[in-house]
Coordinates of C-alpha atoms in Angstrom, one line a residue:
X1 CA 9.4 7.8 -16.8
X2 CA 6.7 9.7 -15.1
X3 CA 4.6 8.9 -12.4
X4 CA 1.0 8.0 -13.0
X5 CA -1.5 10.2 -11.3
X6 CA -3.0 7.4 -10.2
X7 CA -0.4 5.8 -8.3
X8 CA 0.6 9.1 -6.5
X9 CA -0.5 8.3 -2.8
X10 CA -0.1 4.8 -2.9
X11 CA 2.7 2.3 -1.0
X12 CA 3.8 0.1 -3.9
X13 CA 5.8 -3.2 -3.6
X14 CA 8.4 -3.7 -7.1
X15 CA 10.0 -6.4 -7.2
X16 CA 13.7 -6.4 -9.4
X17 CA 15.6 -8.8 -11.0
X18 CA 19.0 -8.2 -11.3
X19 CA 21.2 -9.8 -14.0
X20 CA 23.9 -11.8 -13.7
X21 CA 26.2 -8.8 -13.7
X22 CA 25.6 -5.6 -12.3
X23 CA 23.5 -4.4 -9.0
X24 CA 19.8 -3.2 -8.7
X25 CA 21.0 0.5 -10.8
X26 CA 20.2 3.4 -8.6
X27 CA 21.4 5.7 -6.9
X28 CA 20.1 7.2 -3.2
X29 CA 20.3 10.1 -0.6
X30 CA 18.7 10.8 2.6
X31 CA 18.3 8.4 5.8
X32 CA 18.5 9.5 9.7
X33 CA 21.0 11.8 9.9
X34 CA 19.8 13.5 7.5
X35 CA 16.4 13.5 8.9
X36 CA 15.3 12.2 5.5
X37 CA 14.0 9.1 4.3
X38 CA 16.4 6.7 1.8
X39 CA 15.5 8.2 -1.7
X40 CA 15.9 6.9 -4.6
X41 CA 17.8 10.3 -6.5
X42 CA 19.2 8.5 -9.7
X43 CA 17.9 5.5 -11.6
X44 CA 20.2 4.2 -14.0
X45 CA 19.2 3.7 -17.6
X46 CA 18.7 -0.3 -19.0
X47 CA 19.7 -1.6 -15.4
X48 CA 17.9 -3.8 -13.6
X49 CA 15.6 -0.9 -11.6
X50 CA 14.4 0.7 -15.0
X51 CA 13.8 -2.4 -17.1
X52 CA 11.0 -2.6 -13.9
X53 CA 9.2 0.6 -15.5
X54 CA 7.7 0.4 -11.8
X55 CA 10.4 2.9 -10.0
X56 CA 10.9 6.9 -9.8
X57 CA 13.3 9.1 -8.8
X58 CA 12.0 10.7 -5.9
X59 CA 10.6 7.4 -3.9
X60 CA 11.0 6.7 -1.0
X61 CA 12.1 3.1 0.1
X62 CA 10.6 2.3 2.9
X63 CA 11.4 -1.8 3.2
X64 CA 13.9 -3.9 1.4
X65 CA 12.9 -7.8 1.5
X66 CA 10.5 -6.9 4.5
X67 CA 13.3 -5.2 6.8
X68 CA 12.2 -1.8 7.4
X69 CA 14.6 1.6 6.7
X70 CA 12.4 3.9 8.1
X71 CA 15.2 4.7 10.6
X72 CA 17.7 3.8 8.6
X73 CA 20.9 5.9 8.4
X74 CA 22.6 6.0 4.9
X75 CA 25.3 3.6 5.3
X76 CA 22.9 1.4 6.9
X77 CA 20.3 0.8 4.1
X78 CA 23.8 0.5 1.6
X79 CA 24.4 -1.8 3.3
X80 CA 20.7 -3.7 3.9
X81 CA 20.3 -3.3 -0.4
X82 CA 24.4 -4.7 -0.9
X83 CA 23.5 -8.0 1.2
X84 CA 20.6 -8.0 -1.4
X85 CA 20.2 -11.3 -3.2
X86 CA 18.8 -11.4 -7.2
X87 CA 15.4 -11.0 -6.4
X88 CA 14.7 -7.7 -4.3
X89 CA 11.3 -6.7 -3.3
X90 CA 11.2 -3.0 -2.3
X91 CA 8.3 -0.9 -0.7
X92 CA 7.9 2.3 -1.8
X93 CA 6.3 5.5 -1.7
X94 CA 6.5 8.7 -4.2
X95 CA 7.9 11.9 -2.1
X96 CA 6.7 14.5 -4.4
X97 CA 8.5 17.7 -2.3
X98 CA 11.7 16.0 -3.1
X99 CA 11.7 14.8 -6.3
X100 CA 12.5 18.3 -8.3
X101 CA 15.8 18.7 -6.5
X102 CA 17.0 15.4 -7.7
X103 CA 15.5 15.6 -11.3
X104 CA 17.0 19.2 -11.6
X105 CA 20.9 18.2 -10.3
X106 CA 23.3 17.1 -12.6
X107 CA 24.9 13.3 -12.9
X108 CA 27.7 14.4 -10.9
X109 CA 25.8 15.3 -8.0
X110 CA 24.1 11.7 -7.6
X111 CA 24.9 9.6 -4.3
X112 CA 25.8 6.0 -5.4
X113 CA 26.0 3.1 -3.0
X114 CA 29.5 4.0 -1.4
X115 CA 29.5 7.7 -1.9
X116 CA 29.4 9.9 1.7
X117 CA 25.8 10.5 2.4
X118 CA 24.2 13.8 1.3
X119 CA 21.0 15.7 1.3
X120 CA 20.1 18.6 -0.5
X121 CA 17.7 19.5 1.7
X122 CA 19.8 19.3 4.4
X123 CA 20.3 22.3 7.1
X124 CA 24.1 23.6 8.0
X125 CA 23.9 23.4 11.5
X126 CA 25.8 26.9 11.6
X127 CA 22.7 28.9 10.1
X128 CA 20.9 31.2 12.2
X129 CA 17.7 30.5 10.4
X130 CA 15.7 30.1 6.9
X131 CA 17.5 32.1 4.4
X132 CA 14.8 34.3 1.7
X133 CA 15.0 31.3 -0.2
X134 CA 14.1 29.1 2.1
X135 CA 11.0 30.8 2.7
X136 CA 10.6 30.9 -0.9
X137 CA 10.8 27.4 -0.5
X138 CA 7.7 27.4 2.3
X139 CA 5.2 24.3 1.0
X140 CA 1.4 25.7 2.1
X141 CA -1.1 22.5 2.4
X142 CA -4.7 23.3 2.4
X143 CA -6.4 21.8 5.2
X144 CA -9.9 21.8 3.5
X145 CA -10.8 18.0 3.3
X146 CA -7.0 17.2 4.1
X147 CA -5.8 13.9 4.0
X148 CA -3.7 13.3 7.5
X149 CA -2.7 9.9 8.6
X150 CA -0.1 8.1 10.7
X151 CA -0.7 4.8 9.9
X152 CA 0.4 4.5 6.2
X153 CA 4.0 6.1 7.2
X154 CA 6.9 3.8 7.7
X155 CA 6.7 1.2 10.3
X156 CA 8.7 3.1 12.7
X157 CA 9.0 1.6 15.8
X158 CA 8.6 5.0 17.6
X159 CA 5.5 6.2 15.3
X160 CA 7.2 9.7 15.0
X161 CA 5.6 10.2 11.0
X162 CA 3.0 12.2 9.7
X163 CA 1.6 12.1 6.2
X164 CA -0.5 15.2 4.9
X165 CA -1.9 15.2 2.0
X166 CA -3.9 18.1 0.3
X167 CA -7.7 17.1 -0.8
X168 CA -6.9 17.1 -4.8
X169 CA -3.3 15.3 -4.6
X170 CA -1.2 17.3 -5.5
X171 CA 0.8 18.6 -2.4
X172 CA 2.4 16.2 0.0
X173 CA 3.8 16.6 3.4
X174 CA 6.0 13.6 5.3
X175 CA 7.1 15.3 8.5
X176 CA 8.9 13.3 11.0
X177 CA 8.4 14.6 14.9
X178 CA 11.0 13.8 17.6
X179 CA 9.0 11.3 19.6
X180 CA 5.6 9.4 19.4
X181 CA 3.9 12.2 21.5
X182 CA 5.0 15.1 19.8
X183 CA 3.4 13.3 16.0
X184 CA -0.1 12.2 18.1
X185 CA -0.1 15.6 19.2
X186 CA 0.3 17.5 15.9
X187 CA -1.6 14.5 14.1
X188 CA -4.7 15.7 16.7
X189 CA -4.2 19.6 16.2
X190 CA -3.9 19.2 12.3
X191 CA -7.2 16.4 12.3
X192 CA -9.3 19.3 14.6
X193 CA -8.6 22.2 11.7
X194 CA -10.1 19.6 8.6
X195 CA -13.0 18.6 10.7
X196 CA -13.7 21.8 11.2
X197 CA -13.7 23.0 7.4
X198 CA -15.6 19.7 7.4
X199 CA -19.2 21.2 7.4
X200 CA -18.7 23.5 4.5
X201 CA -17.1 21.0 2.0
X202 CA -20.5 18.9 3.0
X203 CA -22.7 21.9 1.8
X204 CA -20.5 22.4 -0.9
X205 CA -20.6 19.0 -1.7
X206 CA -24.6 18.3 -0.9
X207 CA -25.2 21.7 -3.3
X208 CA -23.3 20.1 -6.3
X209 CA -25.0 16.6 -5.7
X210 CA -28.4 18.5 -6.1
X211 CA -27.5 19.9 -9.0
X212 CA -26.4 16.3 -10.7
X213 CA -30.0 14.9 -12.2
X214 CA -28.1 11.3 -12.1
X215 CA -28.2 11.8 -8.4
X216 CA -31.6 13.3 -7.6
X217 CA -31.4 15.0 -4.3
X218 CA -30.1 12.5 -2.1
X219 CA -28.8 13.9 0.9
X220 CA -24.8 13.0 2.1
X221 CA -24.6 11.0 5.0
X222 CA -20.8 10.7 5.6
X223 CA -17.8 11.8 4.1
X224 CA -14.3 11.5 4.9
X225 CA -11.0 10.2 3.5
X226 CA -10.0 6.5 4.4
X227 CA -6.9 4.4 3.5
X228 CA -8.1 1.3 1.1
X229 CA -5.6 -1.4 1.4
X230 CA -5.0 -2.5 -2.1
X231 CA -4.9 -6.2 -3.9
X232 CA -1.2 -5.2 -4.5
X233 CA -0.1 -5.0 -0.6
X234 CA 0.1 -0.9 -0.7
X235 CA -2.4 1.6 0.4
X236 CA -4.0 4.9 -1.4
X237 CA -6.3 7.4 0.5
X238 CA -9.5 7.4 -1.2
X239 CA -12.0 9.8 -0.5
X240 CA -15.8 8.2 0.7
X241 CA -19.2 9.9 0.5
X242 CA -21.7 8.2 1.9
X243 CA -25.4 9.3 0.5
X244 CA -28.9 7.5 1.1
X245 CA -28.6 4.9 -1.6
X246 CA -24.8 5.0 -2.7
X247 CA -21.3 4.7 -1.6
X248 CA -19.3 6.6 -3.6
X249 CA -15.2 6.7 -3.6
X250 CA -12.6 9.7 -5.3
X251 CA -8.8 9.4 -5.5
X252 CA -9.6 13.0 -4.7
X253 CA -12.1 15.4 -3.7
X254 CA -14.4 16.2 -6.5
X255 CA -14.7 20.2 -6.5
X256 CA -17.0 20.4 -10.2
X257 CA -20.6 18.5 -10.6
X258 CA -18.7 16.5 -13.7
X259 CA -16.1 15.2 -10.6
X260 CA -18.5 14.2 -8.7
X261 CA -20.9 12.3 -10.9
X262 CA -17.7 10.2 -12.1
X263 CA -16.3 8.6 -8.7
X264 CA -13.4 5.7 -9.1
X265 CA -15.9 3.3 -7.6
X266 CA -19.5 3.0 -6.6
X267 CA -21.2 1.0 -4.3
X268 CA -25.2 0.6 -3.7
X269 CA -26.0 0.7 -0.3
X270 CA -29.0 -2.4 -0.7
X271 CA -26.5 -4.8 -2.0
X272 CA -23.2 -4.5 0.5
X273 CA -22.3 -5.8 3.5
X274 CA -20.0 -4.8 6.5
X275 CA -18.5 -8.0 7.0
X276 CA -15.7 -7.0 9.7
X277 CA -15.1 -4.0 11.6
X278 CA -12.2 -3.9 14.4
X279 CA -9.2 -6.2 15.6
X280 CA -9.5 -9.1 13.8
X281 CA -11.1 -12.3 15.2
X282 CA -9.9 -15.8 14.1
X283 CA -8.2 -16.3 10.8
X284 CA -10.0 -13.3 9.1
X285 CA -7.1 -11.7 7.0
X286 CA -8.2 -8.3 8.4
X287 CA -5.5 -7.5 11.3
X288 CA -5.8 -3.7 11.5
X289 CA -6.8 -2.5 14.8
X290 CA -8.7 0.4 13.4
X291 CA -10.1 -1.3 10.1
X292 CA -13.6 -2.6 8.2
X293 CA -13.9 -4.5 5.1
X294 CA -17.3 -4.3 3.1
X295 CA -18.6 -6.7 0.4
X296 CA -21.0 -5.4 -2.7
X297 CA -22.8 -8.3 -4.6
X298 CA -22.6 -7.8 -8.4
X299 CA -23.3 -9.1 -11.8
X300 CA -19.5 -9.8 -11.9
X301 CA -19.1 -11.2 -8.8
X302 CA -18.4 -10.1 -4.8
X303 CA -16.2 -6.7 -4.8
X304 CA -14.4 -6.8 -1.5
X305 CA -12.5 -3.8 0.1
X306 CA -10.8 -3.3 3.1
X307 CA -10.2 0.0 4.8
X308 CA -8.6 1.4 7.8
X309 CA -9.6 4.8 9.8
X310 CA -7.1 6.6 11.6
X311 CA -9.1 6.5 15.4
X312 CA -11.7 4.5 17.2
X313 CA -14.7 7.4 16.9
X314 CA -13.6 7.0 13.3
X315 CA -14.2 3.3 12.9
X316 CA -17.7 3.7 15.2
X317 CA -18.9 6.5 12.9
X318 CA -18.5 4.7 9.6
X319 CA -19.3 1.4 11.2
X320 CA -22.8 2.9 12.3
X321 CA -23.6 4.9 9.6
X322 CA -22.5 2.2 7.0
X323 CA -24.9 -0.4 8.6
X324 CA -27.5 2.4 8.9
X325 CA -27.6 3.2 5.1
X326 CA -27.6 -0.4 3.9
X327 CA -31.2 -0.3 6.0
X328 CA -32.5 2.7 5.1
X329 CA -31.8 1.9 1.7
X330 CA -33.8 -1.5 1.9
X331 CA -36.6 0.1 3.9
X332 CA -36.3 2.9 0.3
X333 CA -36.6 0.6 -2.1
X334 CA -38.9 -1.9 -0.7
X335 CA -38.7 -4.3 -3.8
X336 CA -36.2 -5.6 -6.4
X337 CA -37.6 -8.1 -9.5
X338 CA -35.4 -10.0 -11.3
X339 CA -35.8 -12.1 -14.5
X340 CA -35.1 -16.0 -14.1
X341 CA -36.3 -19.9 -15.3
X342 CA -37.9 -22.0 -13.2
X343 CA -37.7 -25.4 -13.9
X344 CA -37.8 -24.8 -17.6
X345 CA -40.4 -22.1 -17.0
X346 CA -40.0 -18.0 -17.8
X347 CA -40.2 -16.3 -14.6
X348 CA -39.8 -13.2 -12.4
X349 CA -38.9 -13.5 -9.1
X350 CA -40.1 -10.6 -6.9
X351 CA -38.4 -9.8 -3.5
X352 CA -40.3 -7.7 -1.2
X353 CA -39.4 -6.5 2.1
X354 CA -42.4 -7.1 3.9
X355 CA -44.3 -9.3 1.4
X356 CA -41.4 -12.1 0.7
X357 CA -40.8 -13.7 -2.6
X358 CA -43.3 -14.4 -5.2
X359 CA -42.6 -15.7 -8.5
X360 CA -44.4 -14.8 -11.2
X361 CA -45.1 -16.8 -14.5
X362 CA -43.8 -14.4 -17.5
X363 CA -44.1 -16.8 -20.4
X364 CA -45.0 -14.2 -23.7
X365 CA -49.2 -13.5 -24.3
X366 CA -50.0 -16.0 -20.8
X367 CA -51.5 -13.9 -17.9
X368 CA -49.3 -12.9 -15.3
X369 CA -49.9 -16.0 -12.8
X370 CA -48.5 -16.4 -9.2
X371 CA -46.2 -20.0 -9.3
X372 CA -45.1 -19.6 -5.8
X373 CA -45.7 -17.2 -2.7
X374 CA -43.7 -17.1 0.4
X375 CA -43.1 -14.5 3.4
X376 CA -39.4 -14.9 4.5
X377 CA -40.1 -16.2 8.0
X378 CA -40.4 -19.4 5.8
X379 CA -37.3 -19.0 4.3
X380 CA -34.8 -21.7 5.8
X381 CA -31.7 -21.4 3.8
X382 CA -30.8 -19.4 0.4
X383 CA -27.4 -19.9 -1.4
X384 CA -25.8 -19.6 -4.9
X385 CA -23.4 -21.1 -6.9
X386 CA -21.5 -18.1 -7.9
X387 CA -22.4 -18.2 -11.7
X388 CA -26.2 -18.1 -12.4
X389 CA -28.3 -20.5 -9.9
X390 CA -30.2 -19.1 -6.7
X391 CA -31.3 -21.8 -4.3
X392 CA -34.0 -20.4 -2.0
X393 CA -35.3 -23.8 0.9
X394 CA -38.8 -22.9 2.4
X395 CA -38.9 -26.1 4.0
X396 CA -42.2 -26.7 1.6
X397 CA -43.0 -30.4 0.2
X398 CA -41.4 -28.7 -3.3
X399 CA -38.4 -28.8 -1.2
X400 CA -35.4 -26.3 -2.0
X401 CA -36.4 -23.6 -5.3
X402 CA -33.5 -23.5 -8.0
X403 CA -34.1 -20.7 -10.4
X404 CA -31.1 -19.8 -12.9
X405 CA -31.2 -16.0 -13.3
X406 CA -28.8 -15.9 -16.5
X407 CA -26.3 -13.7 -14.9
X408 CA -24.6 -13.2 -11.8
X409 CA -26.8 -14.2 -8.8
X410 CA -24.4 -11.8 -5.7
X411 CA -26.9 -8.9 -6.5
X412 CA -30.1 -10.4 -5.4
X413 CA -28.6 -12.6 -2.6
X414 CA -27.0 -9.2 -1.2
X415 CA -30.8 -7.7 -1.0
X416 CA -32.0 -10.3 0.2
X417 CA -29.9 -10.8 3.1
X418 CA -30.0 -6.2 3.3
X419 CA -33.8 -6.6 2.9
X420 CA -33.4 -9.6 6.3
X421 CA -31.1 -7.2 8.6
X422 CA -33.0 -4.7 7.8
X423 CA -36.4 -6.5 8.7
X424 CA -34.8 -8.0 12.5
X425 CA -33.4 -4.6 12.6
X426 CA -37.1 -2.9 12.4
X427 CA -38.2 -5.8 15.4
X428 CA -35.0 -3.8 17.8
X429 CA -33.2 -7.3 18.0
X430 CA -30.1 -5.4 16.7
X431 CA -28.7 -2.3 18.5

């Protein structure tokens, strides 16, 4: 089968089940002394690995059961998937510069468990140099808006791997260097060259966004790629731009104004949250060093992703301009209204950011009459129930409000607490 486009980039766990008889059904090359990863080069039809639908010739296994292979050398990770019991759980990655040589070689070329290990790839020691077809051969990555990280490699204990990745997918580089140094090094040189295309992609970018009437003329804040850790345990780059009201996220970077108005996902500023940023602190399920997770309230529910950056100033710059945003935004739109019953009443319930809430009566033909006025330094406490109920105390003889806004209530108790940070903000009791 092929690959979806859509699971190019990403680390994927598959989990097999082997029958009674017969082993996991593929076949692989590579591993250290080869100065490849283990590949998978053959799957074998109606075994356990393709009844999956979930493998590809041309991944890279990168963990068997948890133990990693990065370093592995052939007979090594034979051995590692032999000991295997009937449930194996492999990590893996799709090595796109490889694959063609495997899916253009005959059966009789494919390495099997106890077969000498092999590499097509692999250099004779003996050659001088590249032959012509070698250069041929020569894989060129744009660096404009690249995607360079050495964080989503294999956990090598040595951090020697570098992944680059061209801004629209489609060409892949996973280069290995001989020590931890020498990858930081070329990581840093590599990173320097896309930051500095950086500045023209935004103009690019900010030229095509004023040309989109769905997005007005909002000016980009921030844009860079960043590696979203995914519900499934892998990871896929995914491309942010950050604008005044609107977080916006690409699997790639979007190069025509019909791109750019469809992102994968979109985010308004006024109702998300930066809920961690940095090491993690207590029992927060957010251990990367160099990571943030944000929250967006909606009428479905509370979206939560959680993404790493490859360096500190990385993590600061987001981390600022992410917080930033979510009050500019507030200070923008100044007010949000929302539909709702109170106590068997129609209602709207009006937030403003310097005004507080006021709820209006809305019954049909009955003047527009003000039920309850409050700034928010009365507000003592505000909560939901995650269906349709907002509970908003002002410490007032009514005692706590509860107003059922027939949908999801996240949305409004995101703004409310965006239009309160923003507010303490504005007073300079947060930096």
């Amino acid at each position: 089968p092929q690959l979806p486009e859509a699971l190019l980039l990403q680390r994927r766990r598959v989990t097999v089940r082997k029958a009674d008889a017969g082993g996991l059904g593929i076949s692989i090359k590579g591993g250290r002394e080869n100065k490849m990863p283990i590949l998978i080069s053959k799957i074998f039809k109606g075994l356990a690995a393709d009844q999956t639908e979930a493998l590809f010739v041309g991944d890279a296994i990168l963990s068997v059961n948890g133990e990693d292979l990065s370093s592995a050398t052939h007979d090594e990770a034979v051995q590692v998937l032999k000991k295997t019991g009937k449930e194996v759980v492999l990590e893996v990655k799709y090595m796109k510069d490889v694959s063609p040589y495997f899916k253009n070689s005959t059966g009789g070329t494919s390495v099997g468990w106890d077969s000498p290990p092999a590499s097509p790839l692999q250099r004779q020691p003996s050659s001088p140099g590249p032959t012509p077809r070698n250069l041929s051969e020569a894989k060129h990555v744009s660096l404009k808006m690249a995607y360079v990280s050495k964080r989503c490699t294999p956990n090598d204990p040595e951090a020697r791997y570098l992944e680059i990745c061209s801004a629209d997918g489609q060409d892949t580089l996973f280069l290995r260097a001989k020590d931890e140094a020498s990858a930081r090094s070329w990581a840093t040189a590599i990173q320097a060259q896309v930051n500095a295309l950086t500045p023209r992609v935004k103009d690019e970018l900010q030229a095509l966004l004023a040309a989109t009437s769905t997005a007005g003329s909002q000016d980009i804040k921030q844009i860079g790629w960043l590696t979203e850790q995914l519900p499934s345990g892998g990871t896929a780059p995914t491309l942010a731009l950050l604008t005044e009201k609107e977080l916006l996220l690409y699997l790639s970077l979007p190069e025509t104004r019909e791109a750019l108005s469809r992102p994968a996902r979109t985010a308004p500023l006024i109702a998300t949250r930066l809920v961690h940023s940095g090491p993690s602190k207590g029992s927060v399920p957010y251990d990367a060093e160099l990571s943030f997770a944000l929250r967006t309230g909606t009428r479905h529910g509370v979206d939560t992703h959680l993404f790493s950056v490859e360096s500190p100033q990385e993590l600061a710059a987001w981390t600022r301009q992410l917080v930033d945003g979510c009050h500019r935004a507030a200070e923008g739109v100044q007010e949000v209204s929302t539909a709702c019953t109170w106590n068997g009443r129609p209602c709207s319930l009006s937030v403003h950011i310097d005004k507080g809430f006021t709820l209006w009566a809305a019954e049909p033909g009955a003047a527009r009459a003000v039920l309850l006025r409050q700034p928010f330094e009365k507000l003592q406490m505000s909560s939901d129930d995650g269906a349709s109920l907002l509970f908003l105390d002002f410490g007032g003889a009514e005692g706590e409000i509860q107003l059922d806004l027939h949908s999801c209530p996240k949305t409004i108790v995101f703004i409310i607490h965006s239009f309160l940070s923003a507010k303490v903000t504005r007073l300079g009791l947060l930096a």
